mmCIF file of C-alpha atoms in Angstrom:
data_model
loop_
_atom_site.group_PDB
_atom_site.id
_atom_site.type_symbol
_atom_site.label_atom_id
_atom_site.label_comp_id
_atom_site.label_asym_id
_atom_site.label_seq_id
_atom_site.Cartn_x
_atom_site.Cartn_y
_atom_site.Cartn_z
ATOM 1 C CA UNK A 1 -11.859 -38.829 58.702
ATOM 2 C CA UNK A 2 -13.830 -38.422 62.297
ATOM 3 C CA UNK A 3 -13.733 -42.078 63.089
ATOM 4 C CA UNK A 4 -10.060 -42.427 61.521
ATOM 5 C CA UNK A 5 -8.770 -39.482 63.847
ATOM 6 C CA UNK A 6 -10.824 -40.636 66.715
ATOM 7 C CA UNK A 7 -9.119 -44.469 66.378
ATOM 8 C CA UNK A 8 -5.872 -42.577 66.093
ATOM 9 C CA UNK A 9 -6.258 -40.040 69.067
ATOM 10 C CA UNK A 10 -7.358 -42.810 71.243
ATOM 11 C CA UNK A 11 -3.855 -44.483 70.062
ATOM 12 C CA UNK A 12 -2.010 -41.266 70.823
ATOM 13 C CA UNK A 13 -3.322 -41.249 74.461
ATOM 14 C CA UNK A 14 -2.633 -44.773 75.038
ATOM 15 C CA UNK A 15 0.751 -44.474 73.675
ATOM 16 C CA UNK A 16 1.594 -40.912 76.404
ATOM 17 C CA UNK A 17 0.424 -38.583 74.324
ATOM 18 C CA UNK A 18 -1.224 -35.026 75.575
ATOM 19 C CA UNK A 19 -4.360 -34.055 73.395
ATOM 20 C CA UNK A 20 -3.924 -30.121 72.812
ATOM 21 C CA UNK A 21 -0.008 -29.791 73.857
ATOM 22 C CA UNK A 22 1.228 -33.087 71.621
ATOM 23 C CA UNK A 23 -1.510 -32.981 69.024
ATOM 24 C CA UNK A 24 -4.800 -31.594 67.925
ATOM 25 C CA UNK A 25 -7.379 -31.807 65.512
ATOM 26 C CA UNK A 26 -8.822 -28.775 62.744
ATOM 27 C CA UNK A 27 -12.415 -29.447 62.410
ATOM 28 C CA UNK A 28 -12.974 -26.850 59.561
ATOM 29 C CA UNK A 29 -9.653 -28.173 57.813
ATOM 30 C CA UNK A 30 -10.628 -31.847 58.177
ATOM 31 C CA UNK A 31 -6.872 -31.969 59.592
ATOM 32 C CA UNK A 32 -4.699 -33.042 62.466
ATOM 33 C CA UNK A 33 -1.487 -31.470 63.854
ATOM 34 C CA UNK A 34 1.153 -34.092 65.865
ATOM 35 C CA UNK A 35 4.587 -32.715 67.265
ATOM 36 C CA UNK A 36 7.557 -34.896 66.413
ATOM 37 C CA UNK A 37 7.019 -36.416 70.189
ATOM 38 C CA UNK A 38 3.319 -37.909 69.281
ATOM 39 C CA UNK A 39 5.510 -39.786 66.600
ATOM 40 C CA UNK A 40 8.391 -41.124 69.417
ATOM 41 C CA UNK A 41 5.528 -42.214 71.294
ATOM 42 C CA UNK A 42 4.028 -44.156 68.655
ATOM 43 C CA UNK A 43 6.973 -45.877 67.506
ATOM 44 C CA UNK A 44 8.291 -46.769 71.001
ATOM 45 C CA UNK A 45 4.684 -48.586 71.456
ATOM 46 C CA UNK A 46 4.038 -49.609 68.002
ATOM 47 C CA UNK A 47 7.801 -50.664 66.664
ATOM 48 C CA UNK A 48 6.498 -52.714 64.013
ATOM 49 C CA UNK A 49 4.983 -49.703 62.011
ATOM 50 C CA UNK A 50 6.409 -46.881 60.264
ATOM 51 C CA UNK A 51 4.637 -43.902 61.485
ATOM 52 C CA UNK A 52 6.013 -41.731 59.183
ATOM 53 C CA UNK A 53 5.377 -43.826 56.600
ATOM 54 C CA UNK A 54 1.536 -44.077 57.892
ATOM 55 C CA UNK A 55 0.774 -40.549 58.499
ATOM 56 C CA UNK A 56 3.597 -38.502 56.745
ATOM 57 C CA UNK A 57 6.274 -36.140 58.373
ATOM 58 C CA UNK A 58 5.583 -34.089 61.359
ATOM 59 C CA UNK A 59 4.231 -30.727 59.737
ATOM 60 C CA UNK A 60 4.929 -32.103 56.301
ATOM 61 C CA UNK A 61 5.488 -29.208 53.576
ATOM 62 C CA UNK A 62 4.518 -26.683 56.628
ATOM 63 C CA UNK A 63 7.964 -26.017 57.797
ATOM 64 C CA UNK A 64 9.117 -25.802 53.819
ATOM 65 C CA UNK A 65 6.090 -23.133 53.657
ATOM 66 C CA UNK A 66 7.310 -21.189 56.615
ATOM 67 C CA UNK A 67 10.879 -20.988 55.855
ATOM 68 C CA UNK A 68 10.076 -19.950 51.953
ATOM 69 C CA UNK A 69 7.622 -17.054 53.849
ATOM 70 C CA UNK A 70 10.202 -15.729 56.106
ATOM 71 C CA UNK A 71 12.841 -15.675 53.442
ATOM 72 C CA UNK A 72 9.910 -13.296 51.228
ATOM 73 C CA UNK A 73 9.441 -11.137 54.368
ATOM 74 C CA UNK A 74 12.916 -11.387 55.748
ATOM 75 C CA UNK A 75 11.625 -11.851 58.788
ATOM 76 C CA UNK A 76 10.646 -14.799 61.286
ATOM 77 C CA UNK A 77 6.622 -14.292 60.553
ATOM 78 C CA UNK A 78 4.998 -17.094 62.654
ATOM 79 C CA UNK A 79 7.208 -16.567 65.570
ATOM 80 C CA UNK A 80 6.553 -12.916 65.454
ATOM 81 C CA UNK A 81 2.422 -13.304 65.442
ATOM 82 C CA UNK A 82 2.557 -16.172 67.508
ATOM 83 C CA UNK A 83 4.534 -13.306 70.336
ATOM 84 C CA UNK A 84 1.773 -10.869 69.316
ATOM 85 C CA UNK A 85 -1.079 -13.076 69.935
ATOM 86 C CA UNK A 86 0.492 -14.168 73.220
ATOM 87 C CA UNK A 87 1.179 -10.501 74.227
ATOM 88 C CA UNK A 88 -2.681 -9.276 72.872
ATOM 89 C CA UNK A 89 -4.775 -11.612 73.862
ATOM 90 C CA UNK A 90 -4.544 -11.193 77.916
ATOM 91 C CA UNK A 91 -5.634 -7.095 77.353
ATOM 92 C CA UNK A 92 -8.319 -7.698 75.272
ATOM 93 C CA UNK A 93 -12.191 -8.782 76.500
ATOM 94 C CA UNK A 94 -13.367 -11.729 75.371
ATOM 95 C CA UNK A 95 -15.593 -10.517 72.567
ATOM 96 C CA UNK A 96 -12.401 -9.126 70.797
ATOM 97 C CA UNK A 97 -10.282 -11.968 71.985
ATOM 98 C CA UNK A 98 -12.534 -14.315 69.743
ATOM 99 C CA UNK A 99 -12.631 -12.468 67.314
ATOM 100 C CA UNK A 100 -9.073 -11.383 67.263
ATOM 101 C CA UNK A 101 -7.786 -15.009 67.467
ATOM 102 C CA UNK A 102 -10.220 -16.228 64.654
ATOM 103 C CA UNK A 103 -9.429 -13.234 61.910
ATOM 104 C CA UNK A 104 -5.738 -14.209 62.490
ATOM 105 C CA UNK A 105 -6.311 -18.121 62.275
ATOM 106 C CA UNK A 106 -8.420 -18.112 59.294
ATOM 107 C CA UNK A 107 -7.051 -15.251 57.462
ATOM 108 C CA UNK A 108 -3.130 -16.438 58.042
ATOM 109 C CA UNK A 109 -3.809 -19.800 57.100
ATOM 110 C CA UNK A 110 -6.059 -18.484 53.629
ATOM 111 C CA UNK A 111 -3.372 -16.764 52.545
ATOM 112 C CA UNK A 112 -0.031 -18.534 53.209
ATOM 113 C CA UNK A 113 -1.692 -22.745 54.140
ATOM 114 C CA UNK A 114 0.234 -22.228 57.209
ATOM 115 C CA UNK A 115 -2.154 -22.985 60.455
ATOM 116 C CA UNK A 116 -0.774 -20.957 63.405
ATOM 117 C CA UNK A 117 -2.680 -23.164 65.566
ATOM 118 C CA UNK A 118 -0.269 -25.773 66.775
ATOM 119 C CA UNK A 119 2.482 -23.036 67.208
ATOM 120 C CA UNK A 120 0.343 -21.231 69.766
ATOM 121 C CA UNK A 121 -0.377 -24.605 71.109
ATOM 122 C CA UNK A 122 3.273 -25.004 71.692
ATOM 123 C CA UNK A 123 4.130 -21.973 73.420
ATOM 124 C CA UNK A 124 0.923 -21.099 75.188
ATOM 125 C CA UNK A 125 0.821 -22.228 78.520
ATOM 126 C CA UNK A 126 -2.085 -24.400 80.061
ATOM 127 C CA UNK A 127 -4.352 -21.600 81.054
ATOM 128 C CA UNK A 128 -3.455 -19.962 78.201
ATOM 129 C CA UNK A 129 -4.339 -22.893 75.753
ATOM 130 C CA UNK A 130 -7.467 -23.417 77.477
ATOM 131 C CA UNK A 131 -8.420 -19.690 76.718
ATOM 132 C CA UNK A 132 -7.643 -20.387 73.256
ATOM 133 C CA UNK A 133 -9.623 -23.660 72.661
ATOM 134 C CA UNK A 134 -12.872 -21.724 74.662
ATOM 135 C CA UNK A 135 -12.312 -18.411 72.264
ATOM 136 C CA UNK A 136 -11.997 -20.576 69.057
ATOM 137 C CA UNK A 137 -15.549 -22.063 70.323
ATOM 138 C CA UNK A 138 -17.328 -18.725 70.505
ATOM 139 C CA UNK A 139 -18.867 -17.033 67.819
ATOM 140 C CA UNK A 140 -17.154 -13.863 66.975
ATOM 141 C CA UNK A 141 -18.895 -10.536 67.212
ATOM 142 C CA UNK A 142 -16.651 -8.006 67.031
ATOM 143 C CA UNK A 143 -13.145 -7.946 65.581
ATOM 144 C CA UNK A 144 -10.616 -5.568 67.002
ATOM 145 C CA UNK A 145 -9.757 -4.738 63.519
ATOM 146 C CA UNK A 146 -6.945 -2.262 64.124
ATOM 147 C CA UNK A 147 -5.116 -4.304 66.578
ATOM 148 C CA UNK A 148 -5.552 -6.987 64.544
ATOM 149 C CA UNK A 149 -3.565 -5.242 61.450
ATOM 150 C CA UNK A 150 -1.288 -3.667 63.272
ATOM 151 C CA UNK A 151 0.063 -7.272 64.585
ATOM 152 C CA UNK A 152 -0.099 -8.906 61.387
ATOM 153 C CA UNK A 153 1.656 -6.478 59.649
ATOM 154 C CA UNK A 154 4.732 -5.539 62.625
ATOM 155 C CA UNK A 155 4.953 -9.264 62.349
ATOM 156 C CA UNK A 156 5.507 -9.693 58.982
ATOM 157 C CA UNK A 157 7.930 -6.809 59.236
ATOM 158 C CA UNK A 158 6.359 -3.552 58.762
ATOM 159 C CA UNK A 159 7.804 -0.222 60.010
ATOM 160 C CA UNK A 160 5.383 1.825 62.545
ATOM 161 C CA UNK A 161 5.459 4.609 59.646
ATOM 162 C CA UNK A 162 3.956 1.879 57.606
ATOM 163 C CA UNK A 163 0.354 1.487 59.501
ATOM 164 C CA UNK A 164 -2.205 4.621 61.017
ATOM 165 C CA UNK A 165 -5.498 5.107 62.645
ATOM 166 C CA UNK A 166 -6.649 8.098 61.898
ATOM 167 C CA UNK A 167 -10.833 9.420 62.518
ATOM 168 C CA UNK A 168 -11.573 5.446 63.115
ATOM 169 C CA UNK A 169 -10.409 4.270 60.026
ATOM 170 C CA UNK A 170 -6.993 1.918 59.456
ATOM 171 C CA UNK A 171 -4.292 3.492 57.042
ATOM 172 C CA UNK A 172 -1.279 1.466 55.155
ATOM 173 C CA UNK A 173 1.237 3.022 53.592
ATOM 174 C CA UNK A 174 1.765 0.994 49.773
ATOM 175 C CA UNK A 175 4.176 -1.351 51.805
ATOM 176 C CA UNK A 176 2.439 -2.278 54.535
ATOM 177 C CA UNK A 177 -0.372 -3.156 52.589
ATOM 178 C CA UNK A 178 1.772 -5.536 50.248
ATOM 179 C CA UNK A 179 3.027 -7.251 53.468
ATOM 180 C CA UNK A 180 -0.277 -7.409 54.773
ATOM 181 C CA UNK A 181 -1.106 -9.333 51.662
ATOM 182 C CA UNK A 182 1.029 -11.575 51.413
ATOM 183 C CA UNK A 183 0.077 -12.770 55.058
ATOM 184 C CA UNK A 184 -3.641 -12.273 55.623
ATOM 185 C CA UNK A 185 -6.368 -12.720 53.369
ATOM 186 C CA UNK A 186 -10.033 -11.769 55.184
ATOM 187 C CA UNK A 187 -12.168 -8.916 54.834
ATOM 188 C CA UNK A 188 -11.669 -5.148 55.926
ATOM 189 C CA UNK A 189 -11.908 -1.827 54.900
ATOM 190 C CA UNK A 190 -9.094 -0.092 54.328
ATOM 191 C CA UNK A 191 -7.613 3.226 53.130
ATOM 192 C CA UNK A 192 -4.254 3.819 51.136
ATOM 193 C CA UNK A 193 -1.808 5.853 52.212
ATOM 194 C CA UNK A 194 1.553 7.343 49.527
ATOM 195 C CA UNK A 195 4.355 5.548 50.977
ATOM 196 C CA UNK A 196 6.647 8.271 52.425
ATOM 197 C CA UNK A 197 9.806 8.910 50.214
#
């Protein structure tokens, strides 16, 4: 794939496109994300082929994924934590900022095979992407692990009475924790609360 997406980057840029606001490449995945624009641009300069065809719908299967997750949560998930991240990340050091960005990115996509990446791509501006490519790059330390639960779960629809700190430690109620679940799969320790009646 690295010399495929390489030819077909280079192809991108000669045809207009921006590398990080019209597409992008996941390493890790061994995938590549291109707006519906990358694809205008590659017809207008290459009529004879069907790009669609050739590389498959813009966000093939992903937009079937969302809309089948936000009818579960009956809520609008990945616009919600894509606004969270956006709100979060300018308060937080960068330490926590890496880490925060890369429990949410792996652990979203884990659970639900949606990447968030291309979404805050989208709505990020240019000093804000450029924070985001330089915190996905760092090795995380330390995870802000309360903040980081407390916007997953708002965003998939959680009530405030549905998520506590208390002494340190991160409390869900029995519904907040099923939400959580359903959004985020990574690694934390957590305590049960009884769901209040």
């Amino acid at each position: 794939m690295h010399q495929a997406a390489i030819d077909l980057f280079q192809l991108l840029v000669q045809a207009g496109a921006v590398p990080g606001q019209d597409f992008s490449c996941d390493p890790d995945q061994q995938a590549y994300h291109l707006n519906e624009r990358c694809y205008d641009l590659l017809q207008r300069a290459y009529p004879e082929v069907d790009w669609h065809d050739v590389l498959g719908a813009p966000f093939a299967g992903i937009m079937q994924r969302i809309e089948k997750l936000h009818q579960q949560l009956g809520c609008p998930f990945v616009t919600n934590i894509v606004a969270s991240m956006q709100h979060r990340l300018p308060h937080l050091p960068d330490d926590l900022a890496a880490g925060y960005i890369q429990a949410i990115l792996i652990g979203v996509e884990s659970a639900t095979g949606i990447a968030l990446y291309p979404f805050l791509m989208e709505t990020f501006s240019l000093t804000e992407q450029a924070r985001l490519e330089w915190l996905l790059r760092q090795e995380a330390i330390a995870i802000p692990g309360s903040d980081c639960l407390m916007d997953l779960i708002m965003a998939a629809g959680a009530n405030t009475s549905d998520f506590a700190v208390q002494n340190g430690e991160t409390v869900l109620t029995e519904a907040g924790w099923q939400r959580l679940s359903v959004v985020w799969d990574g690694d934390c320790l957590l305590q049960s609360a009884i769901a209040p009646r």
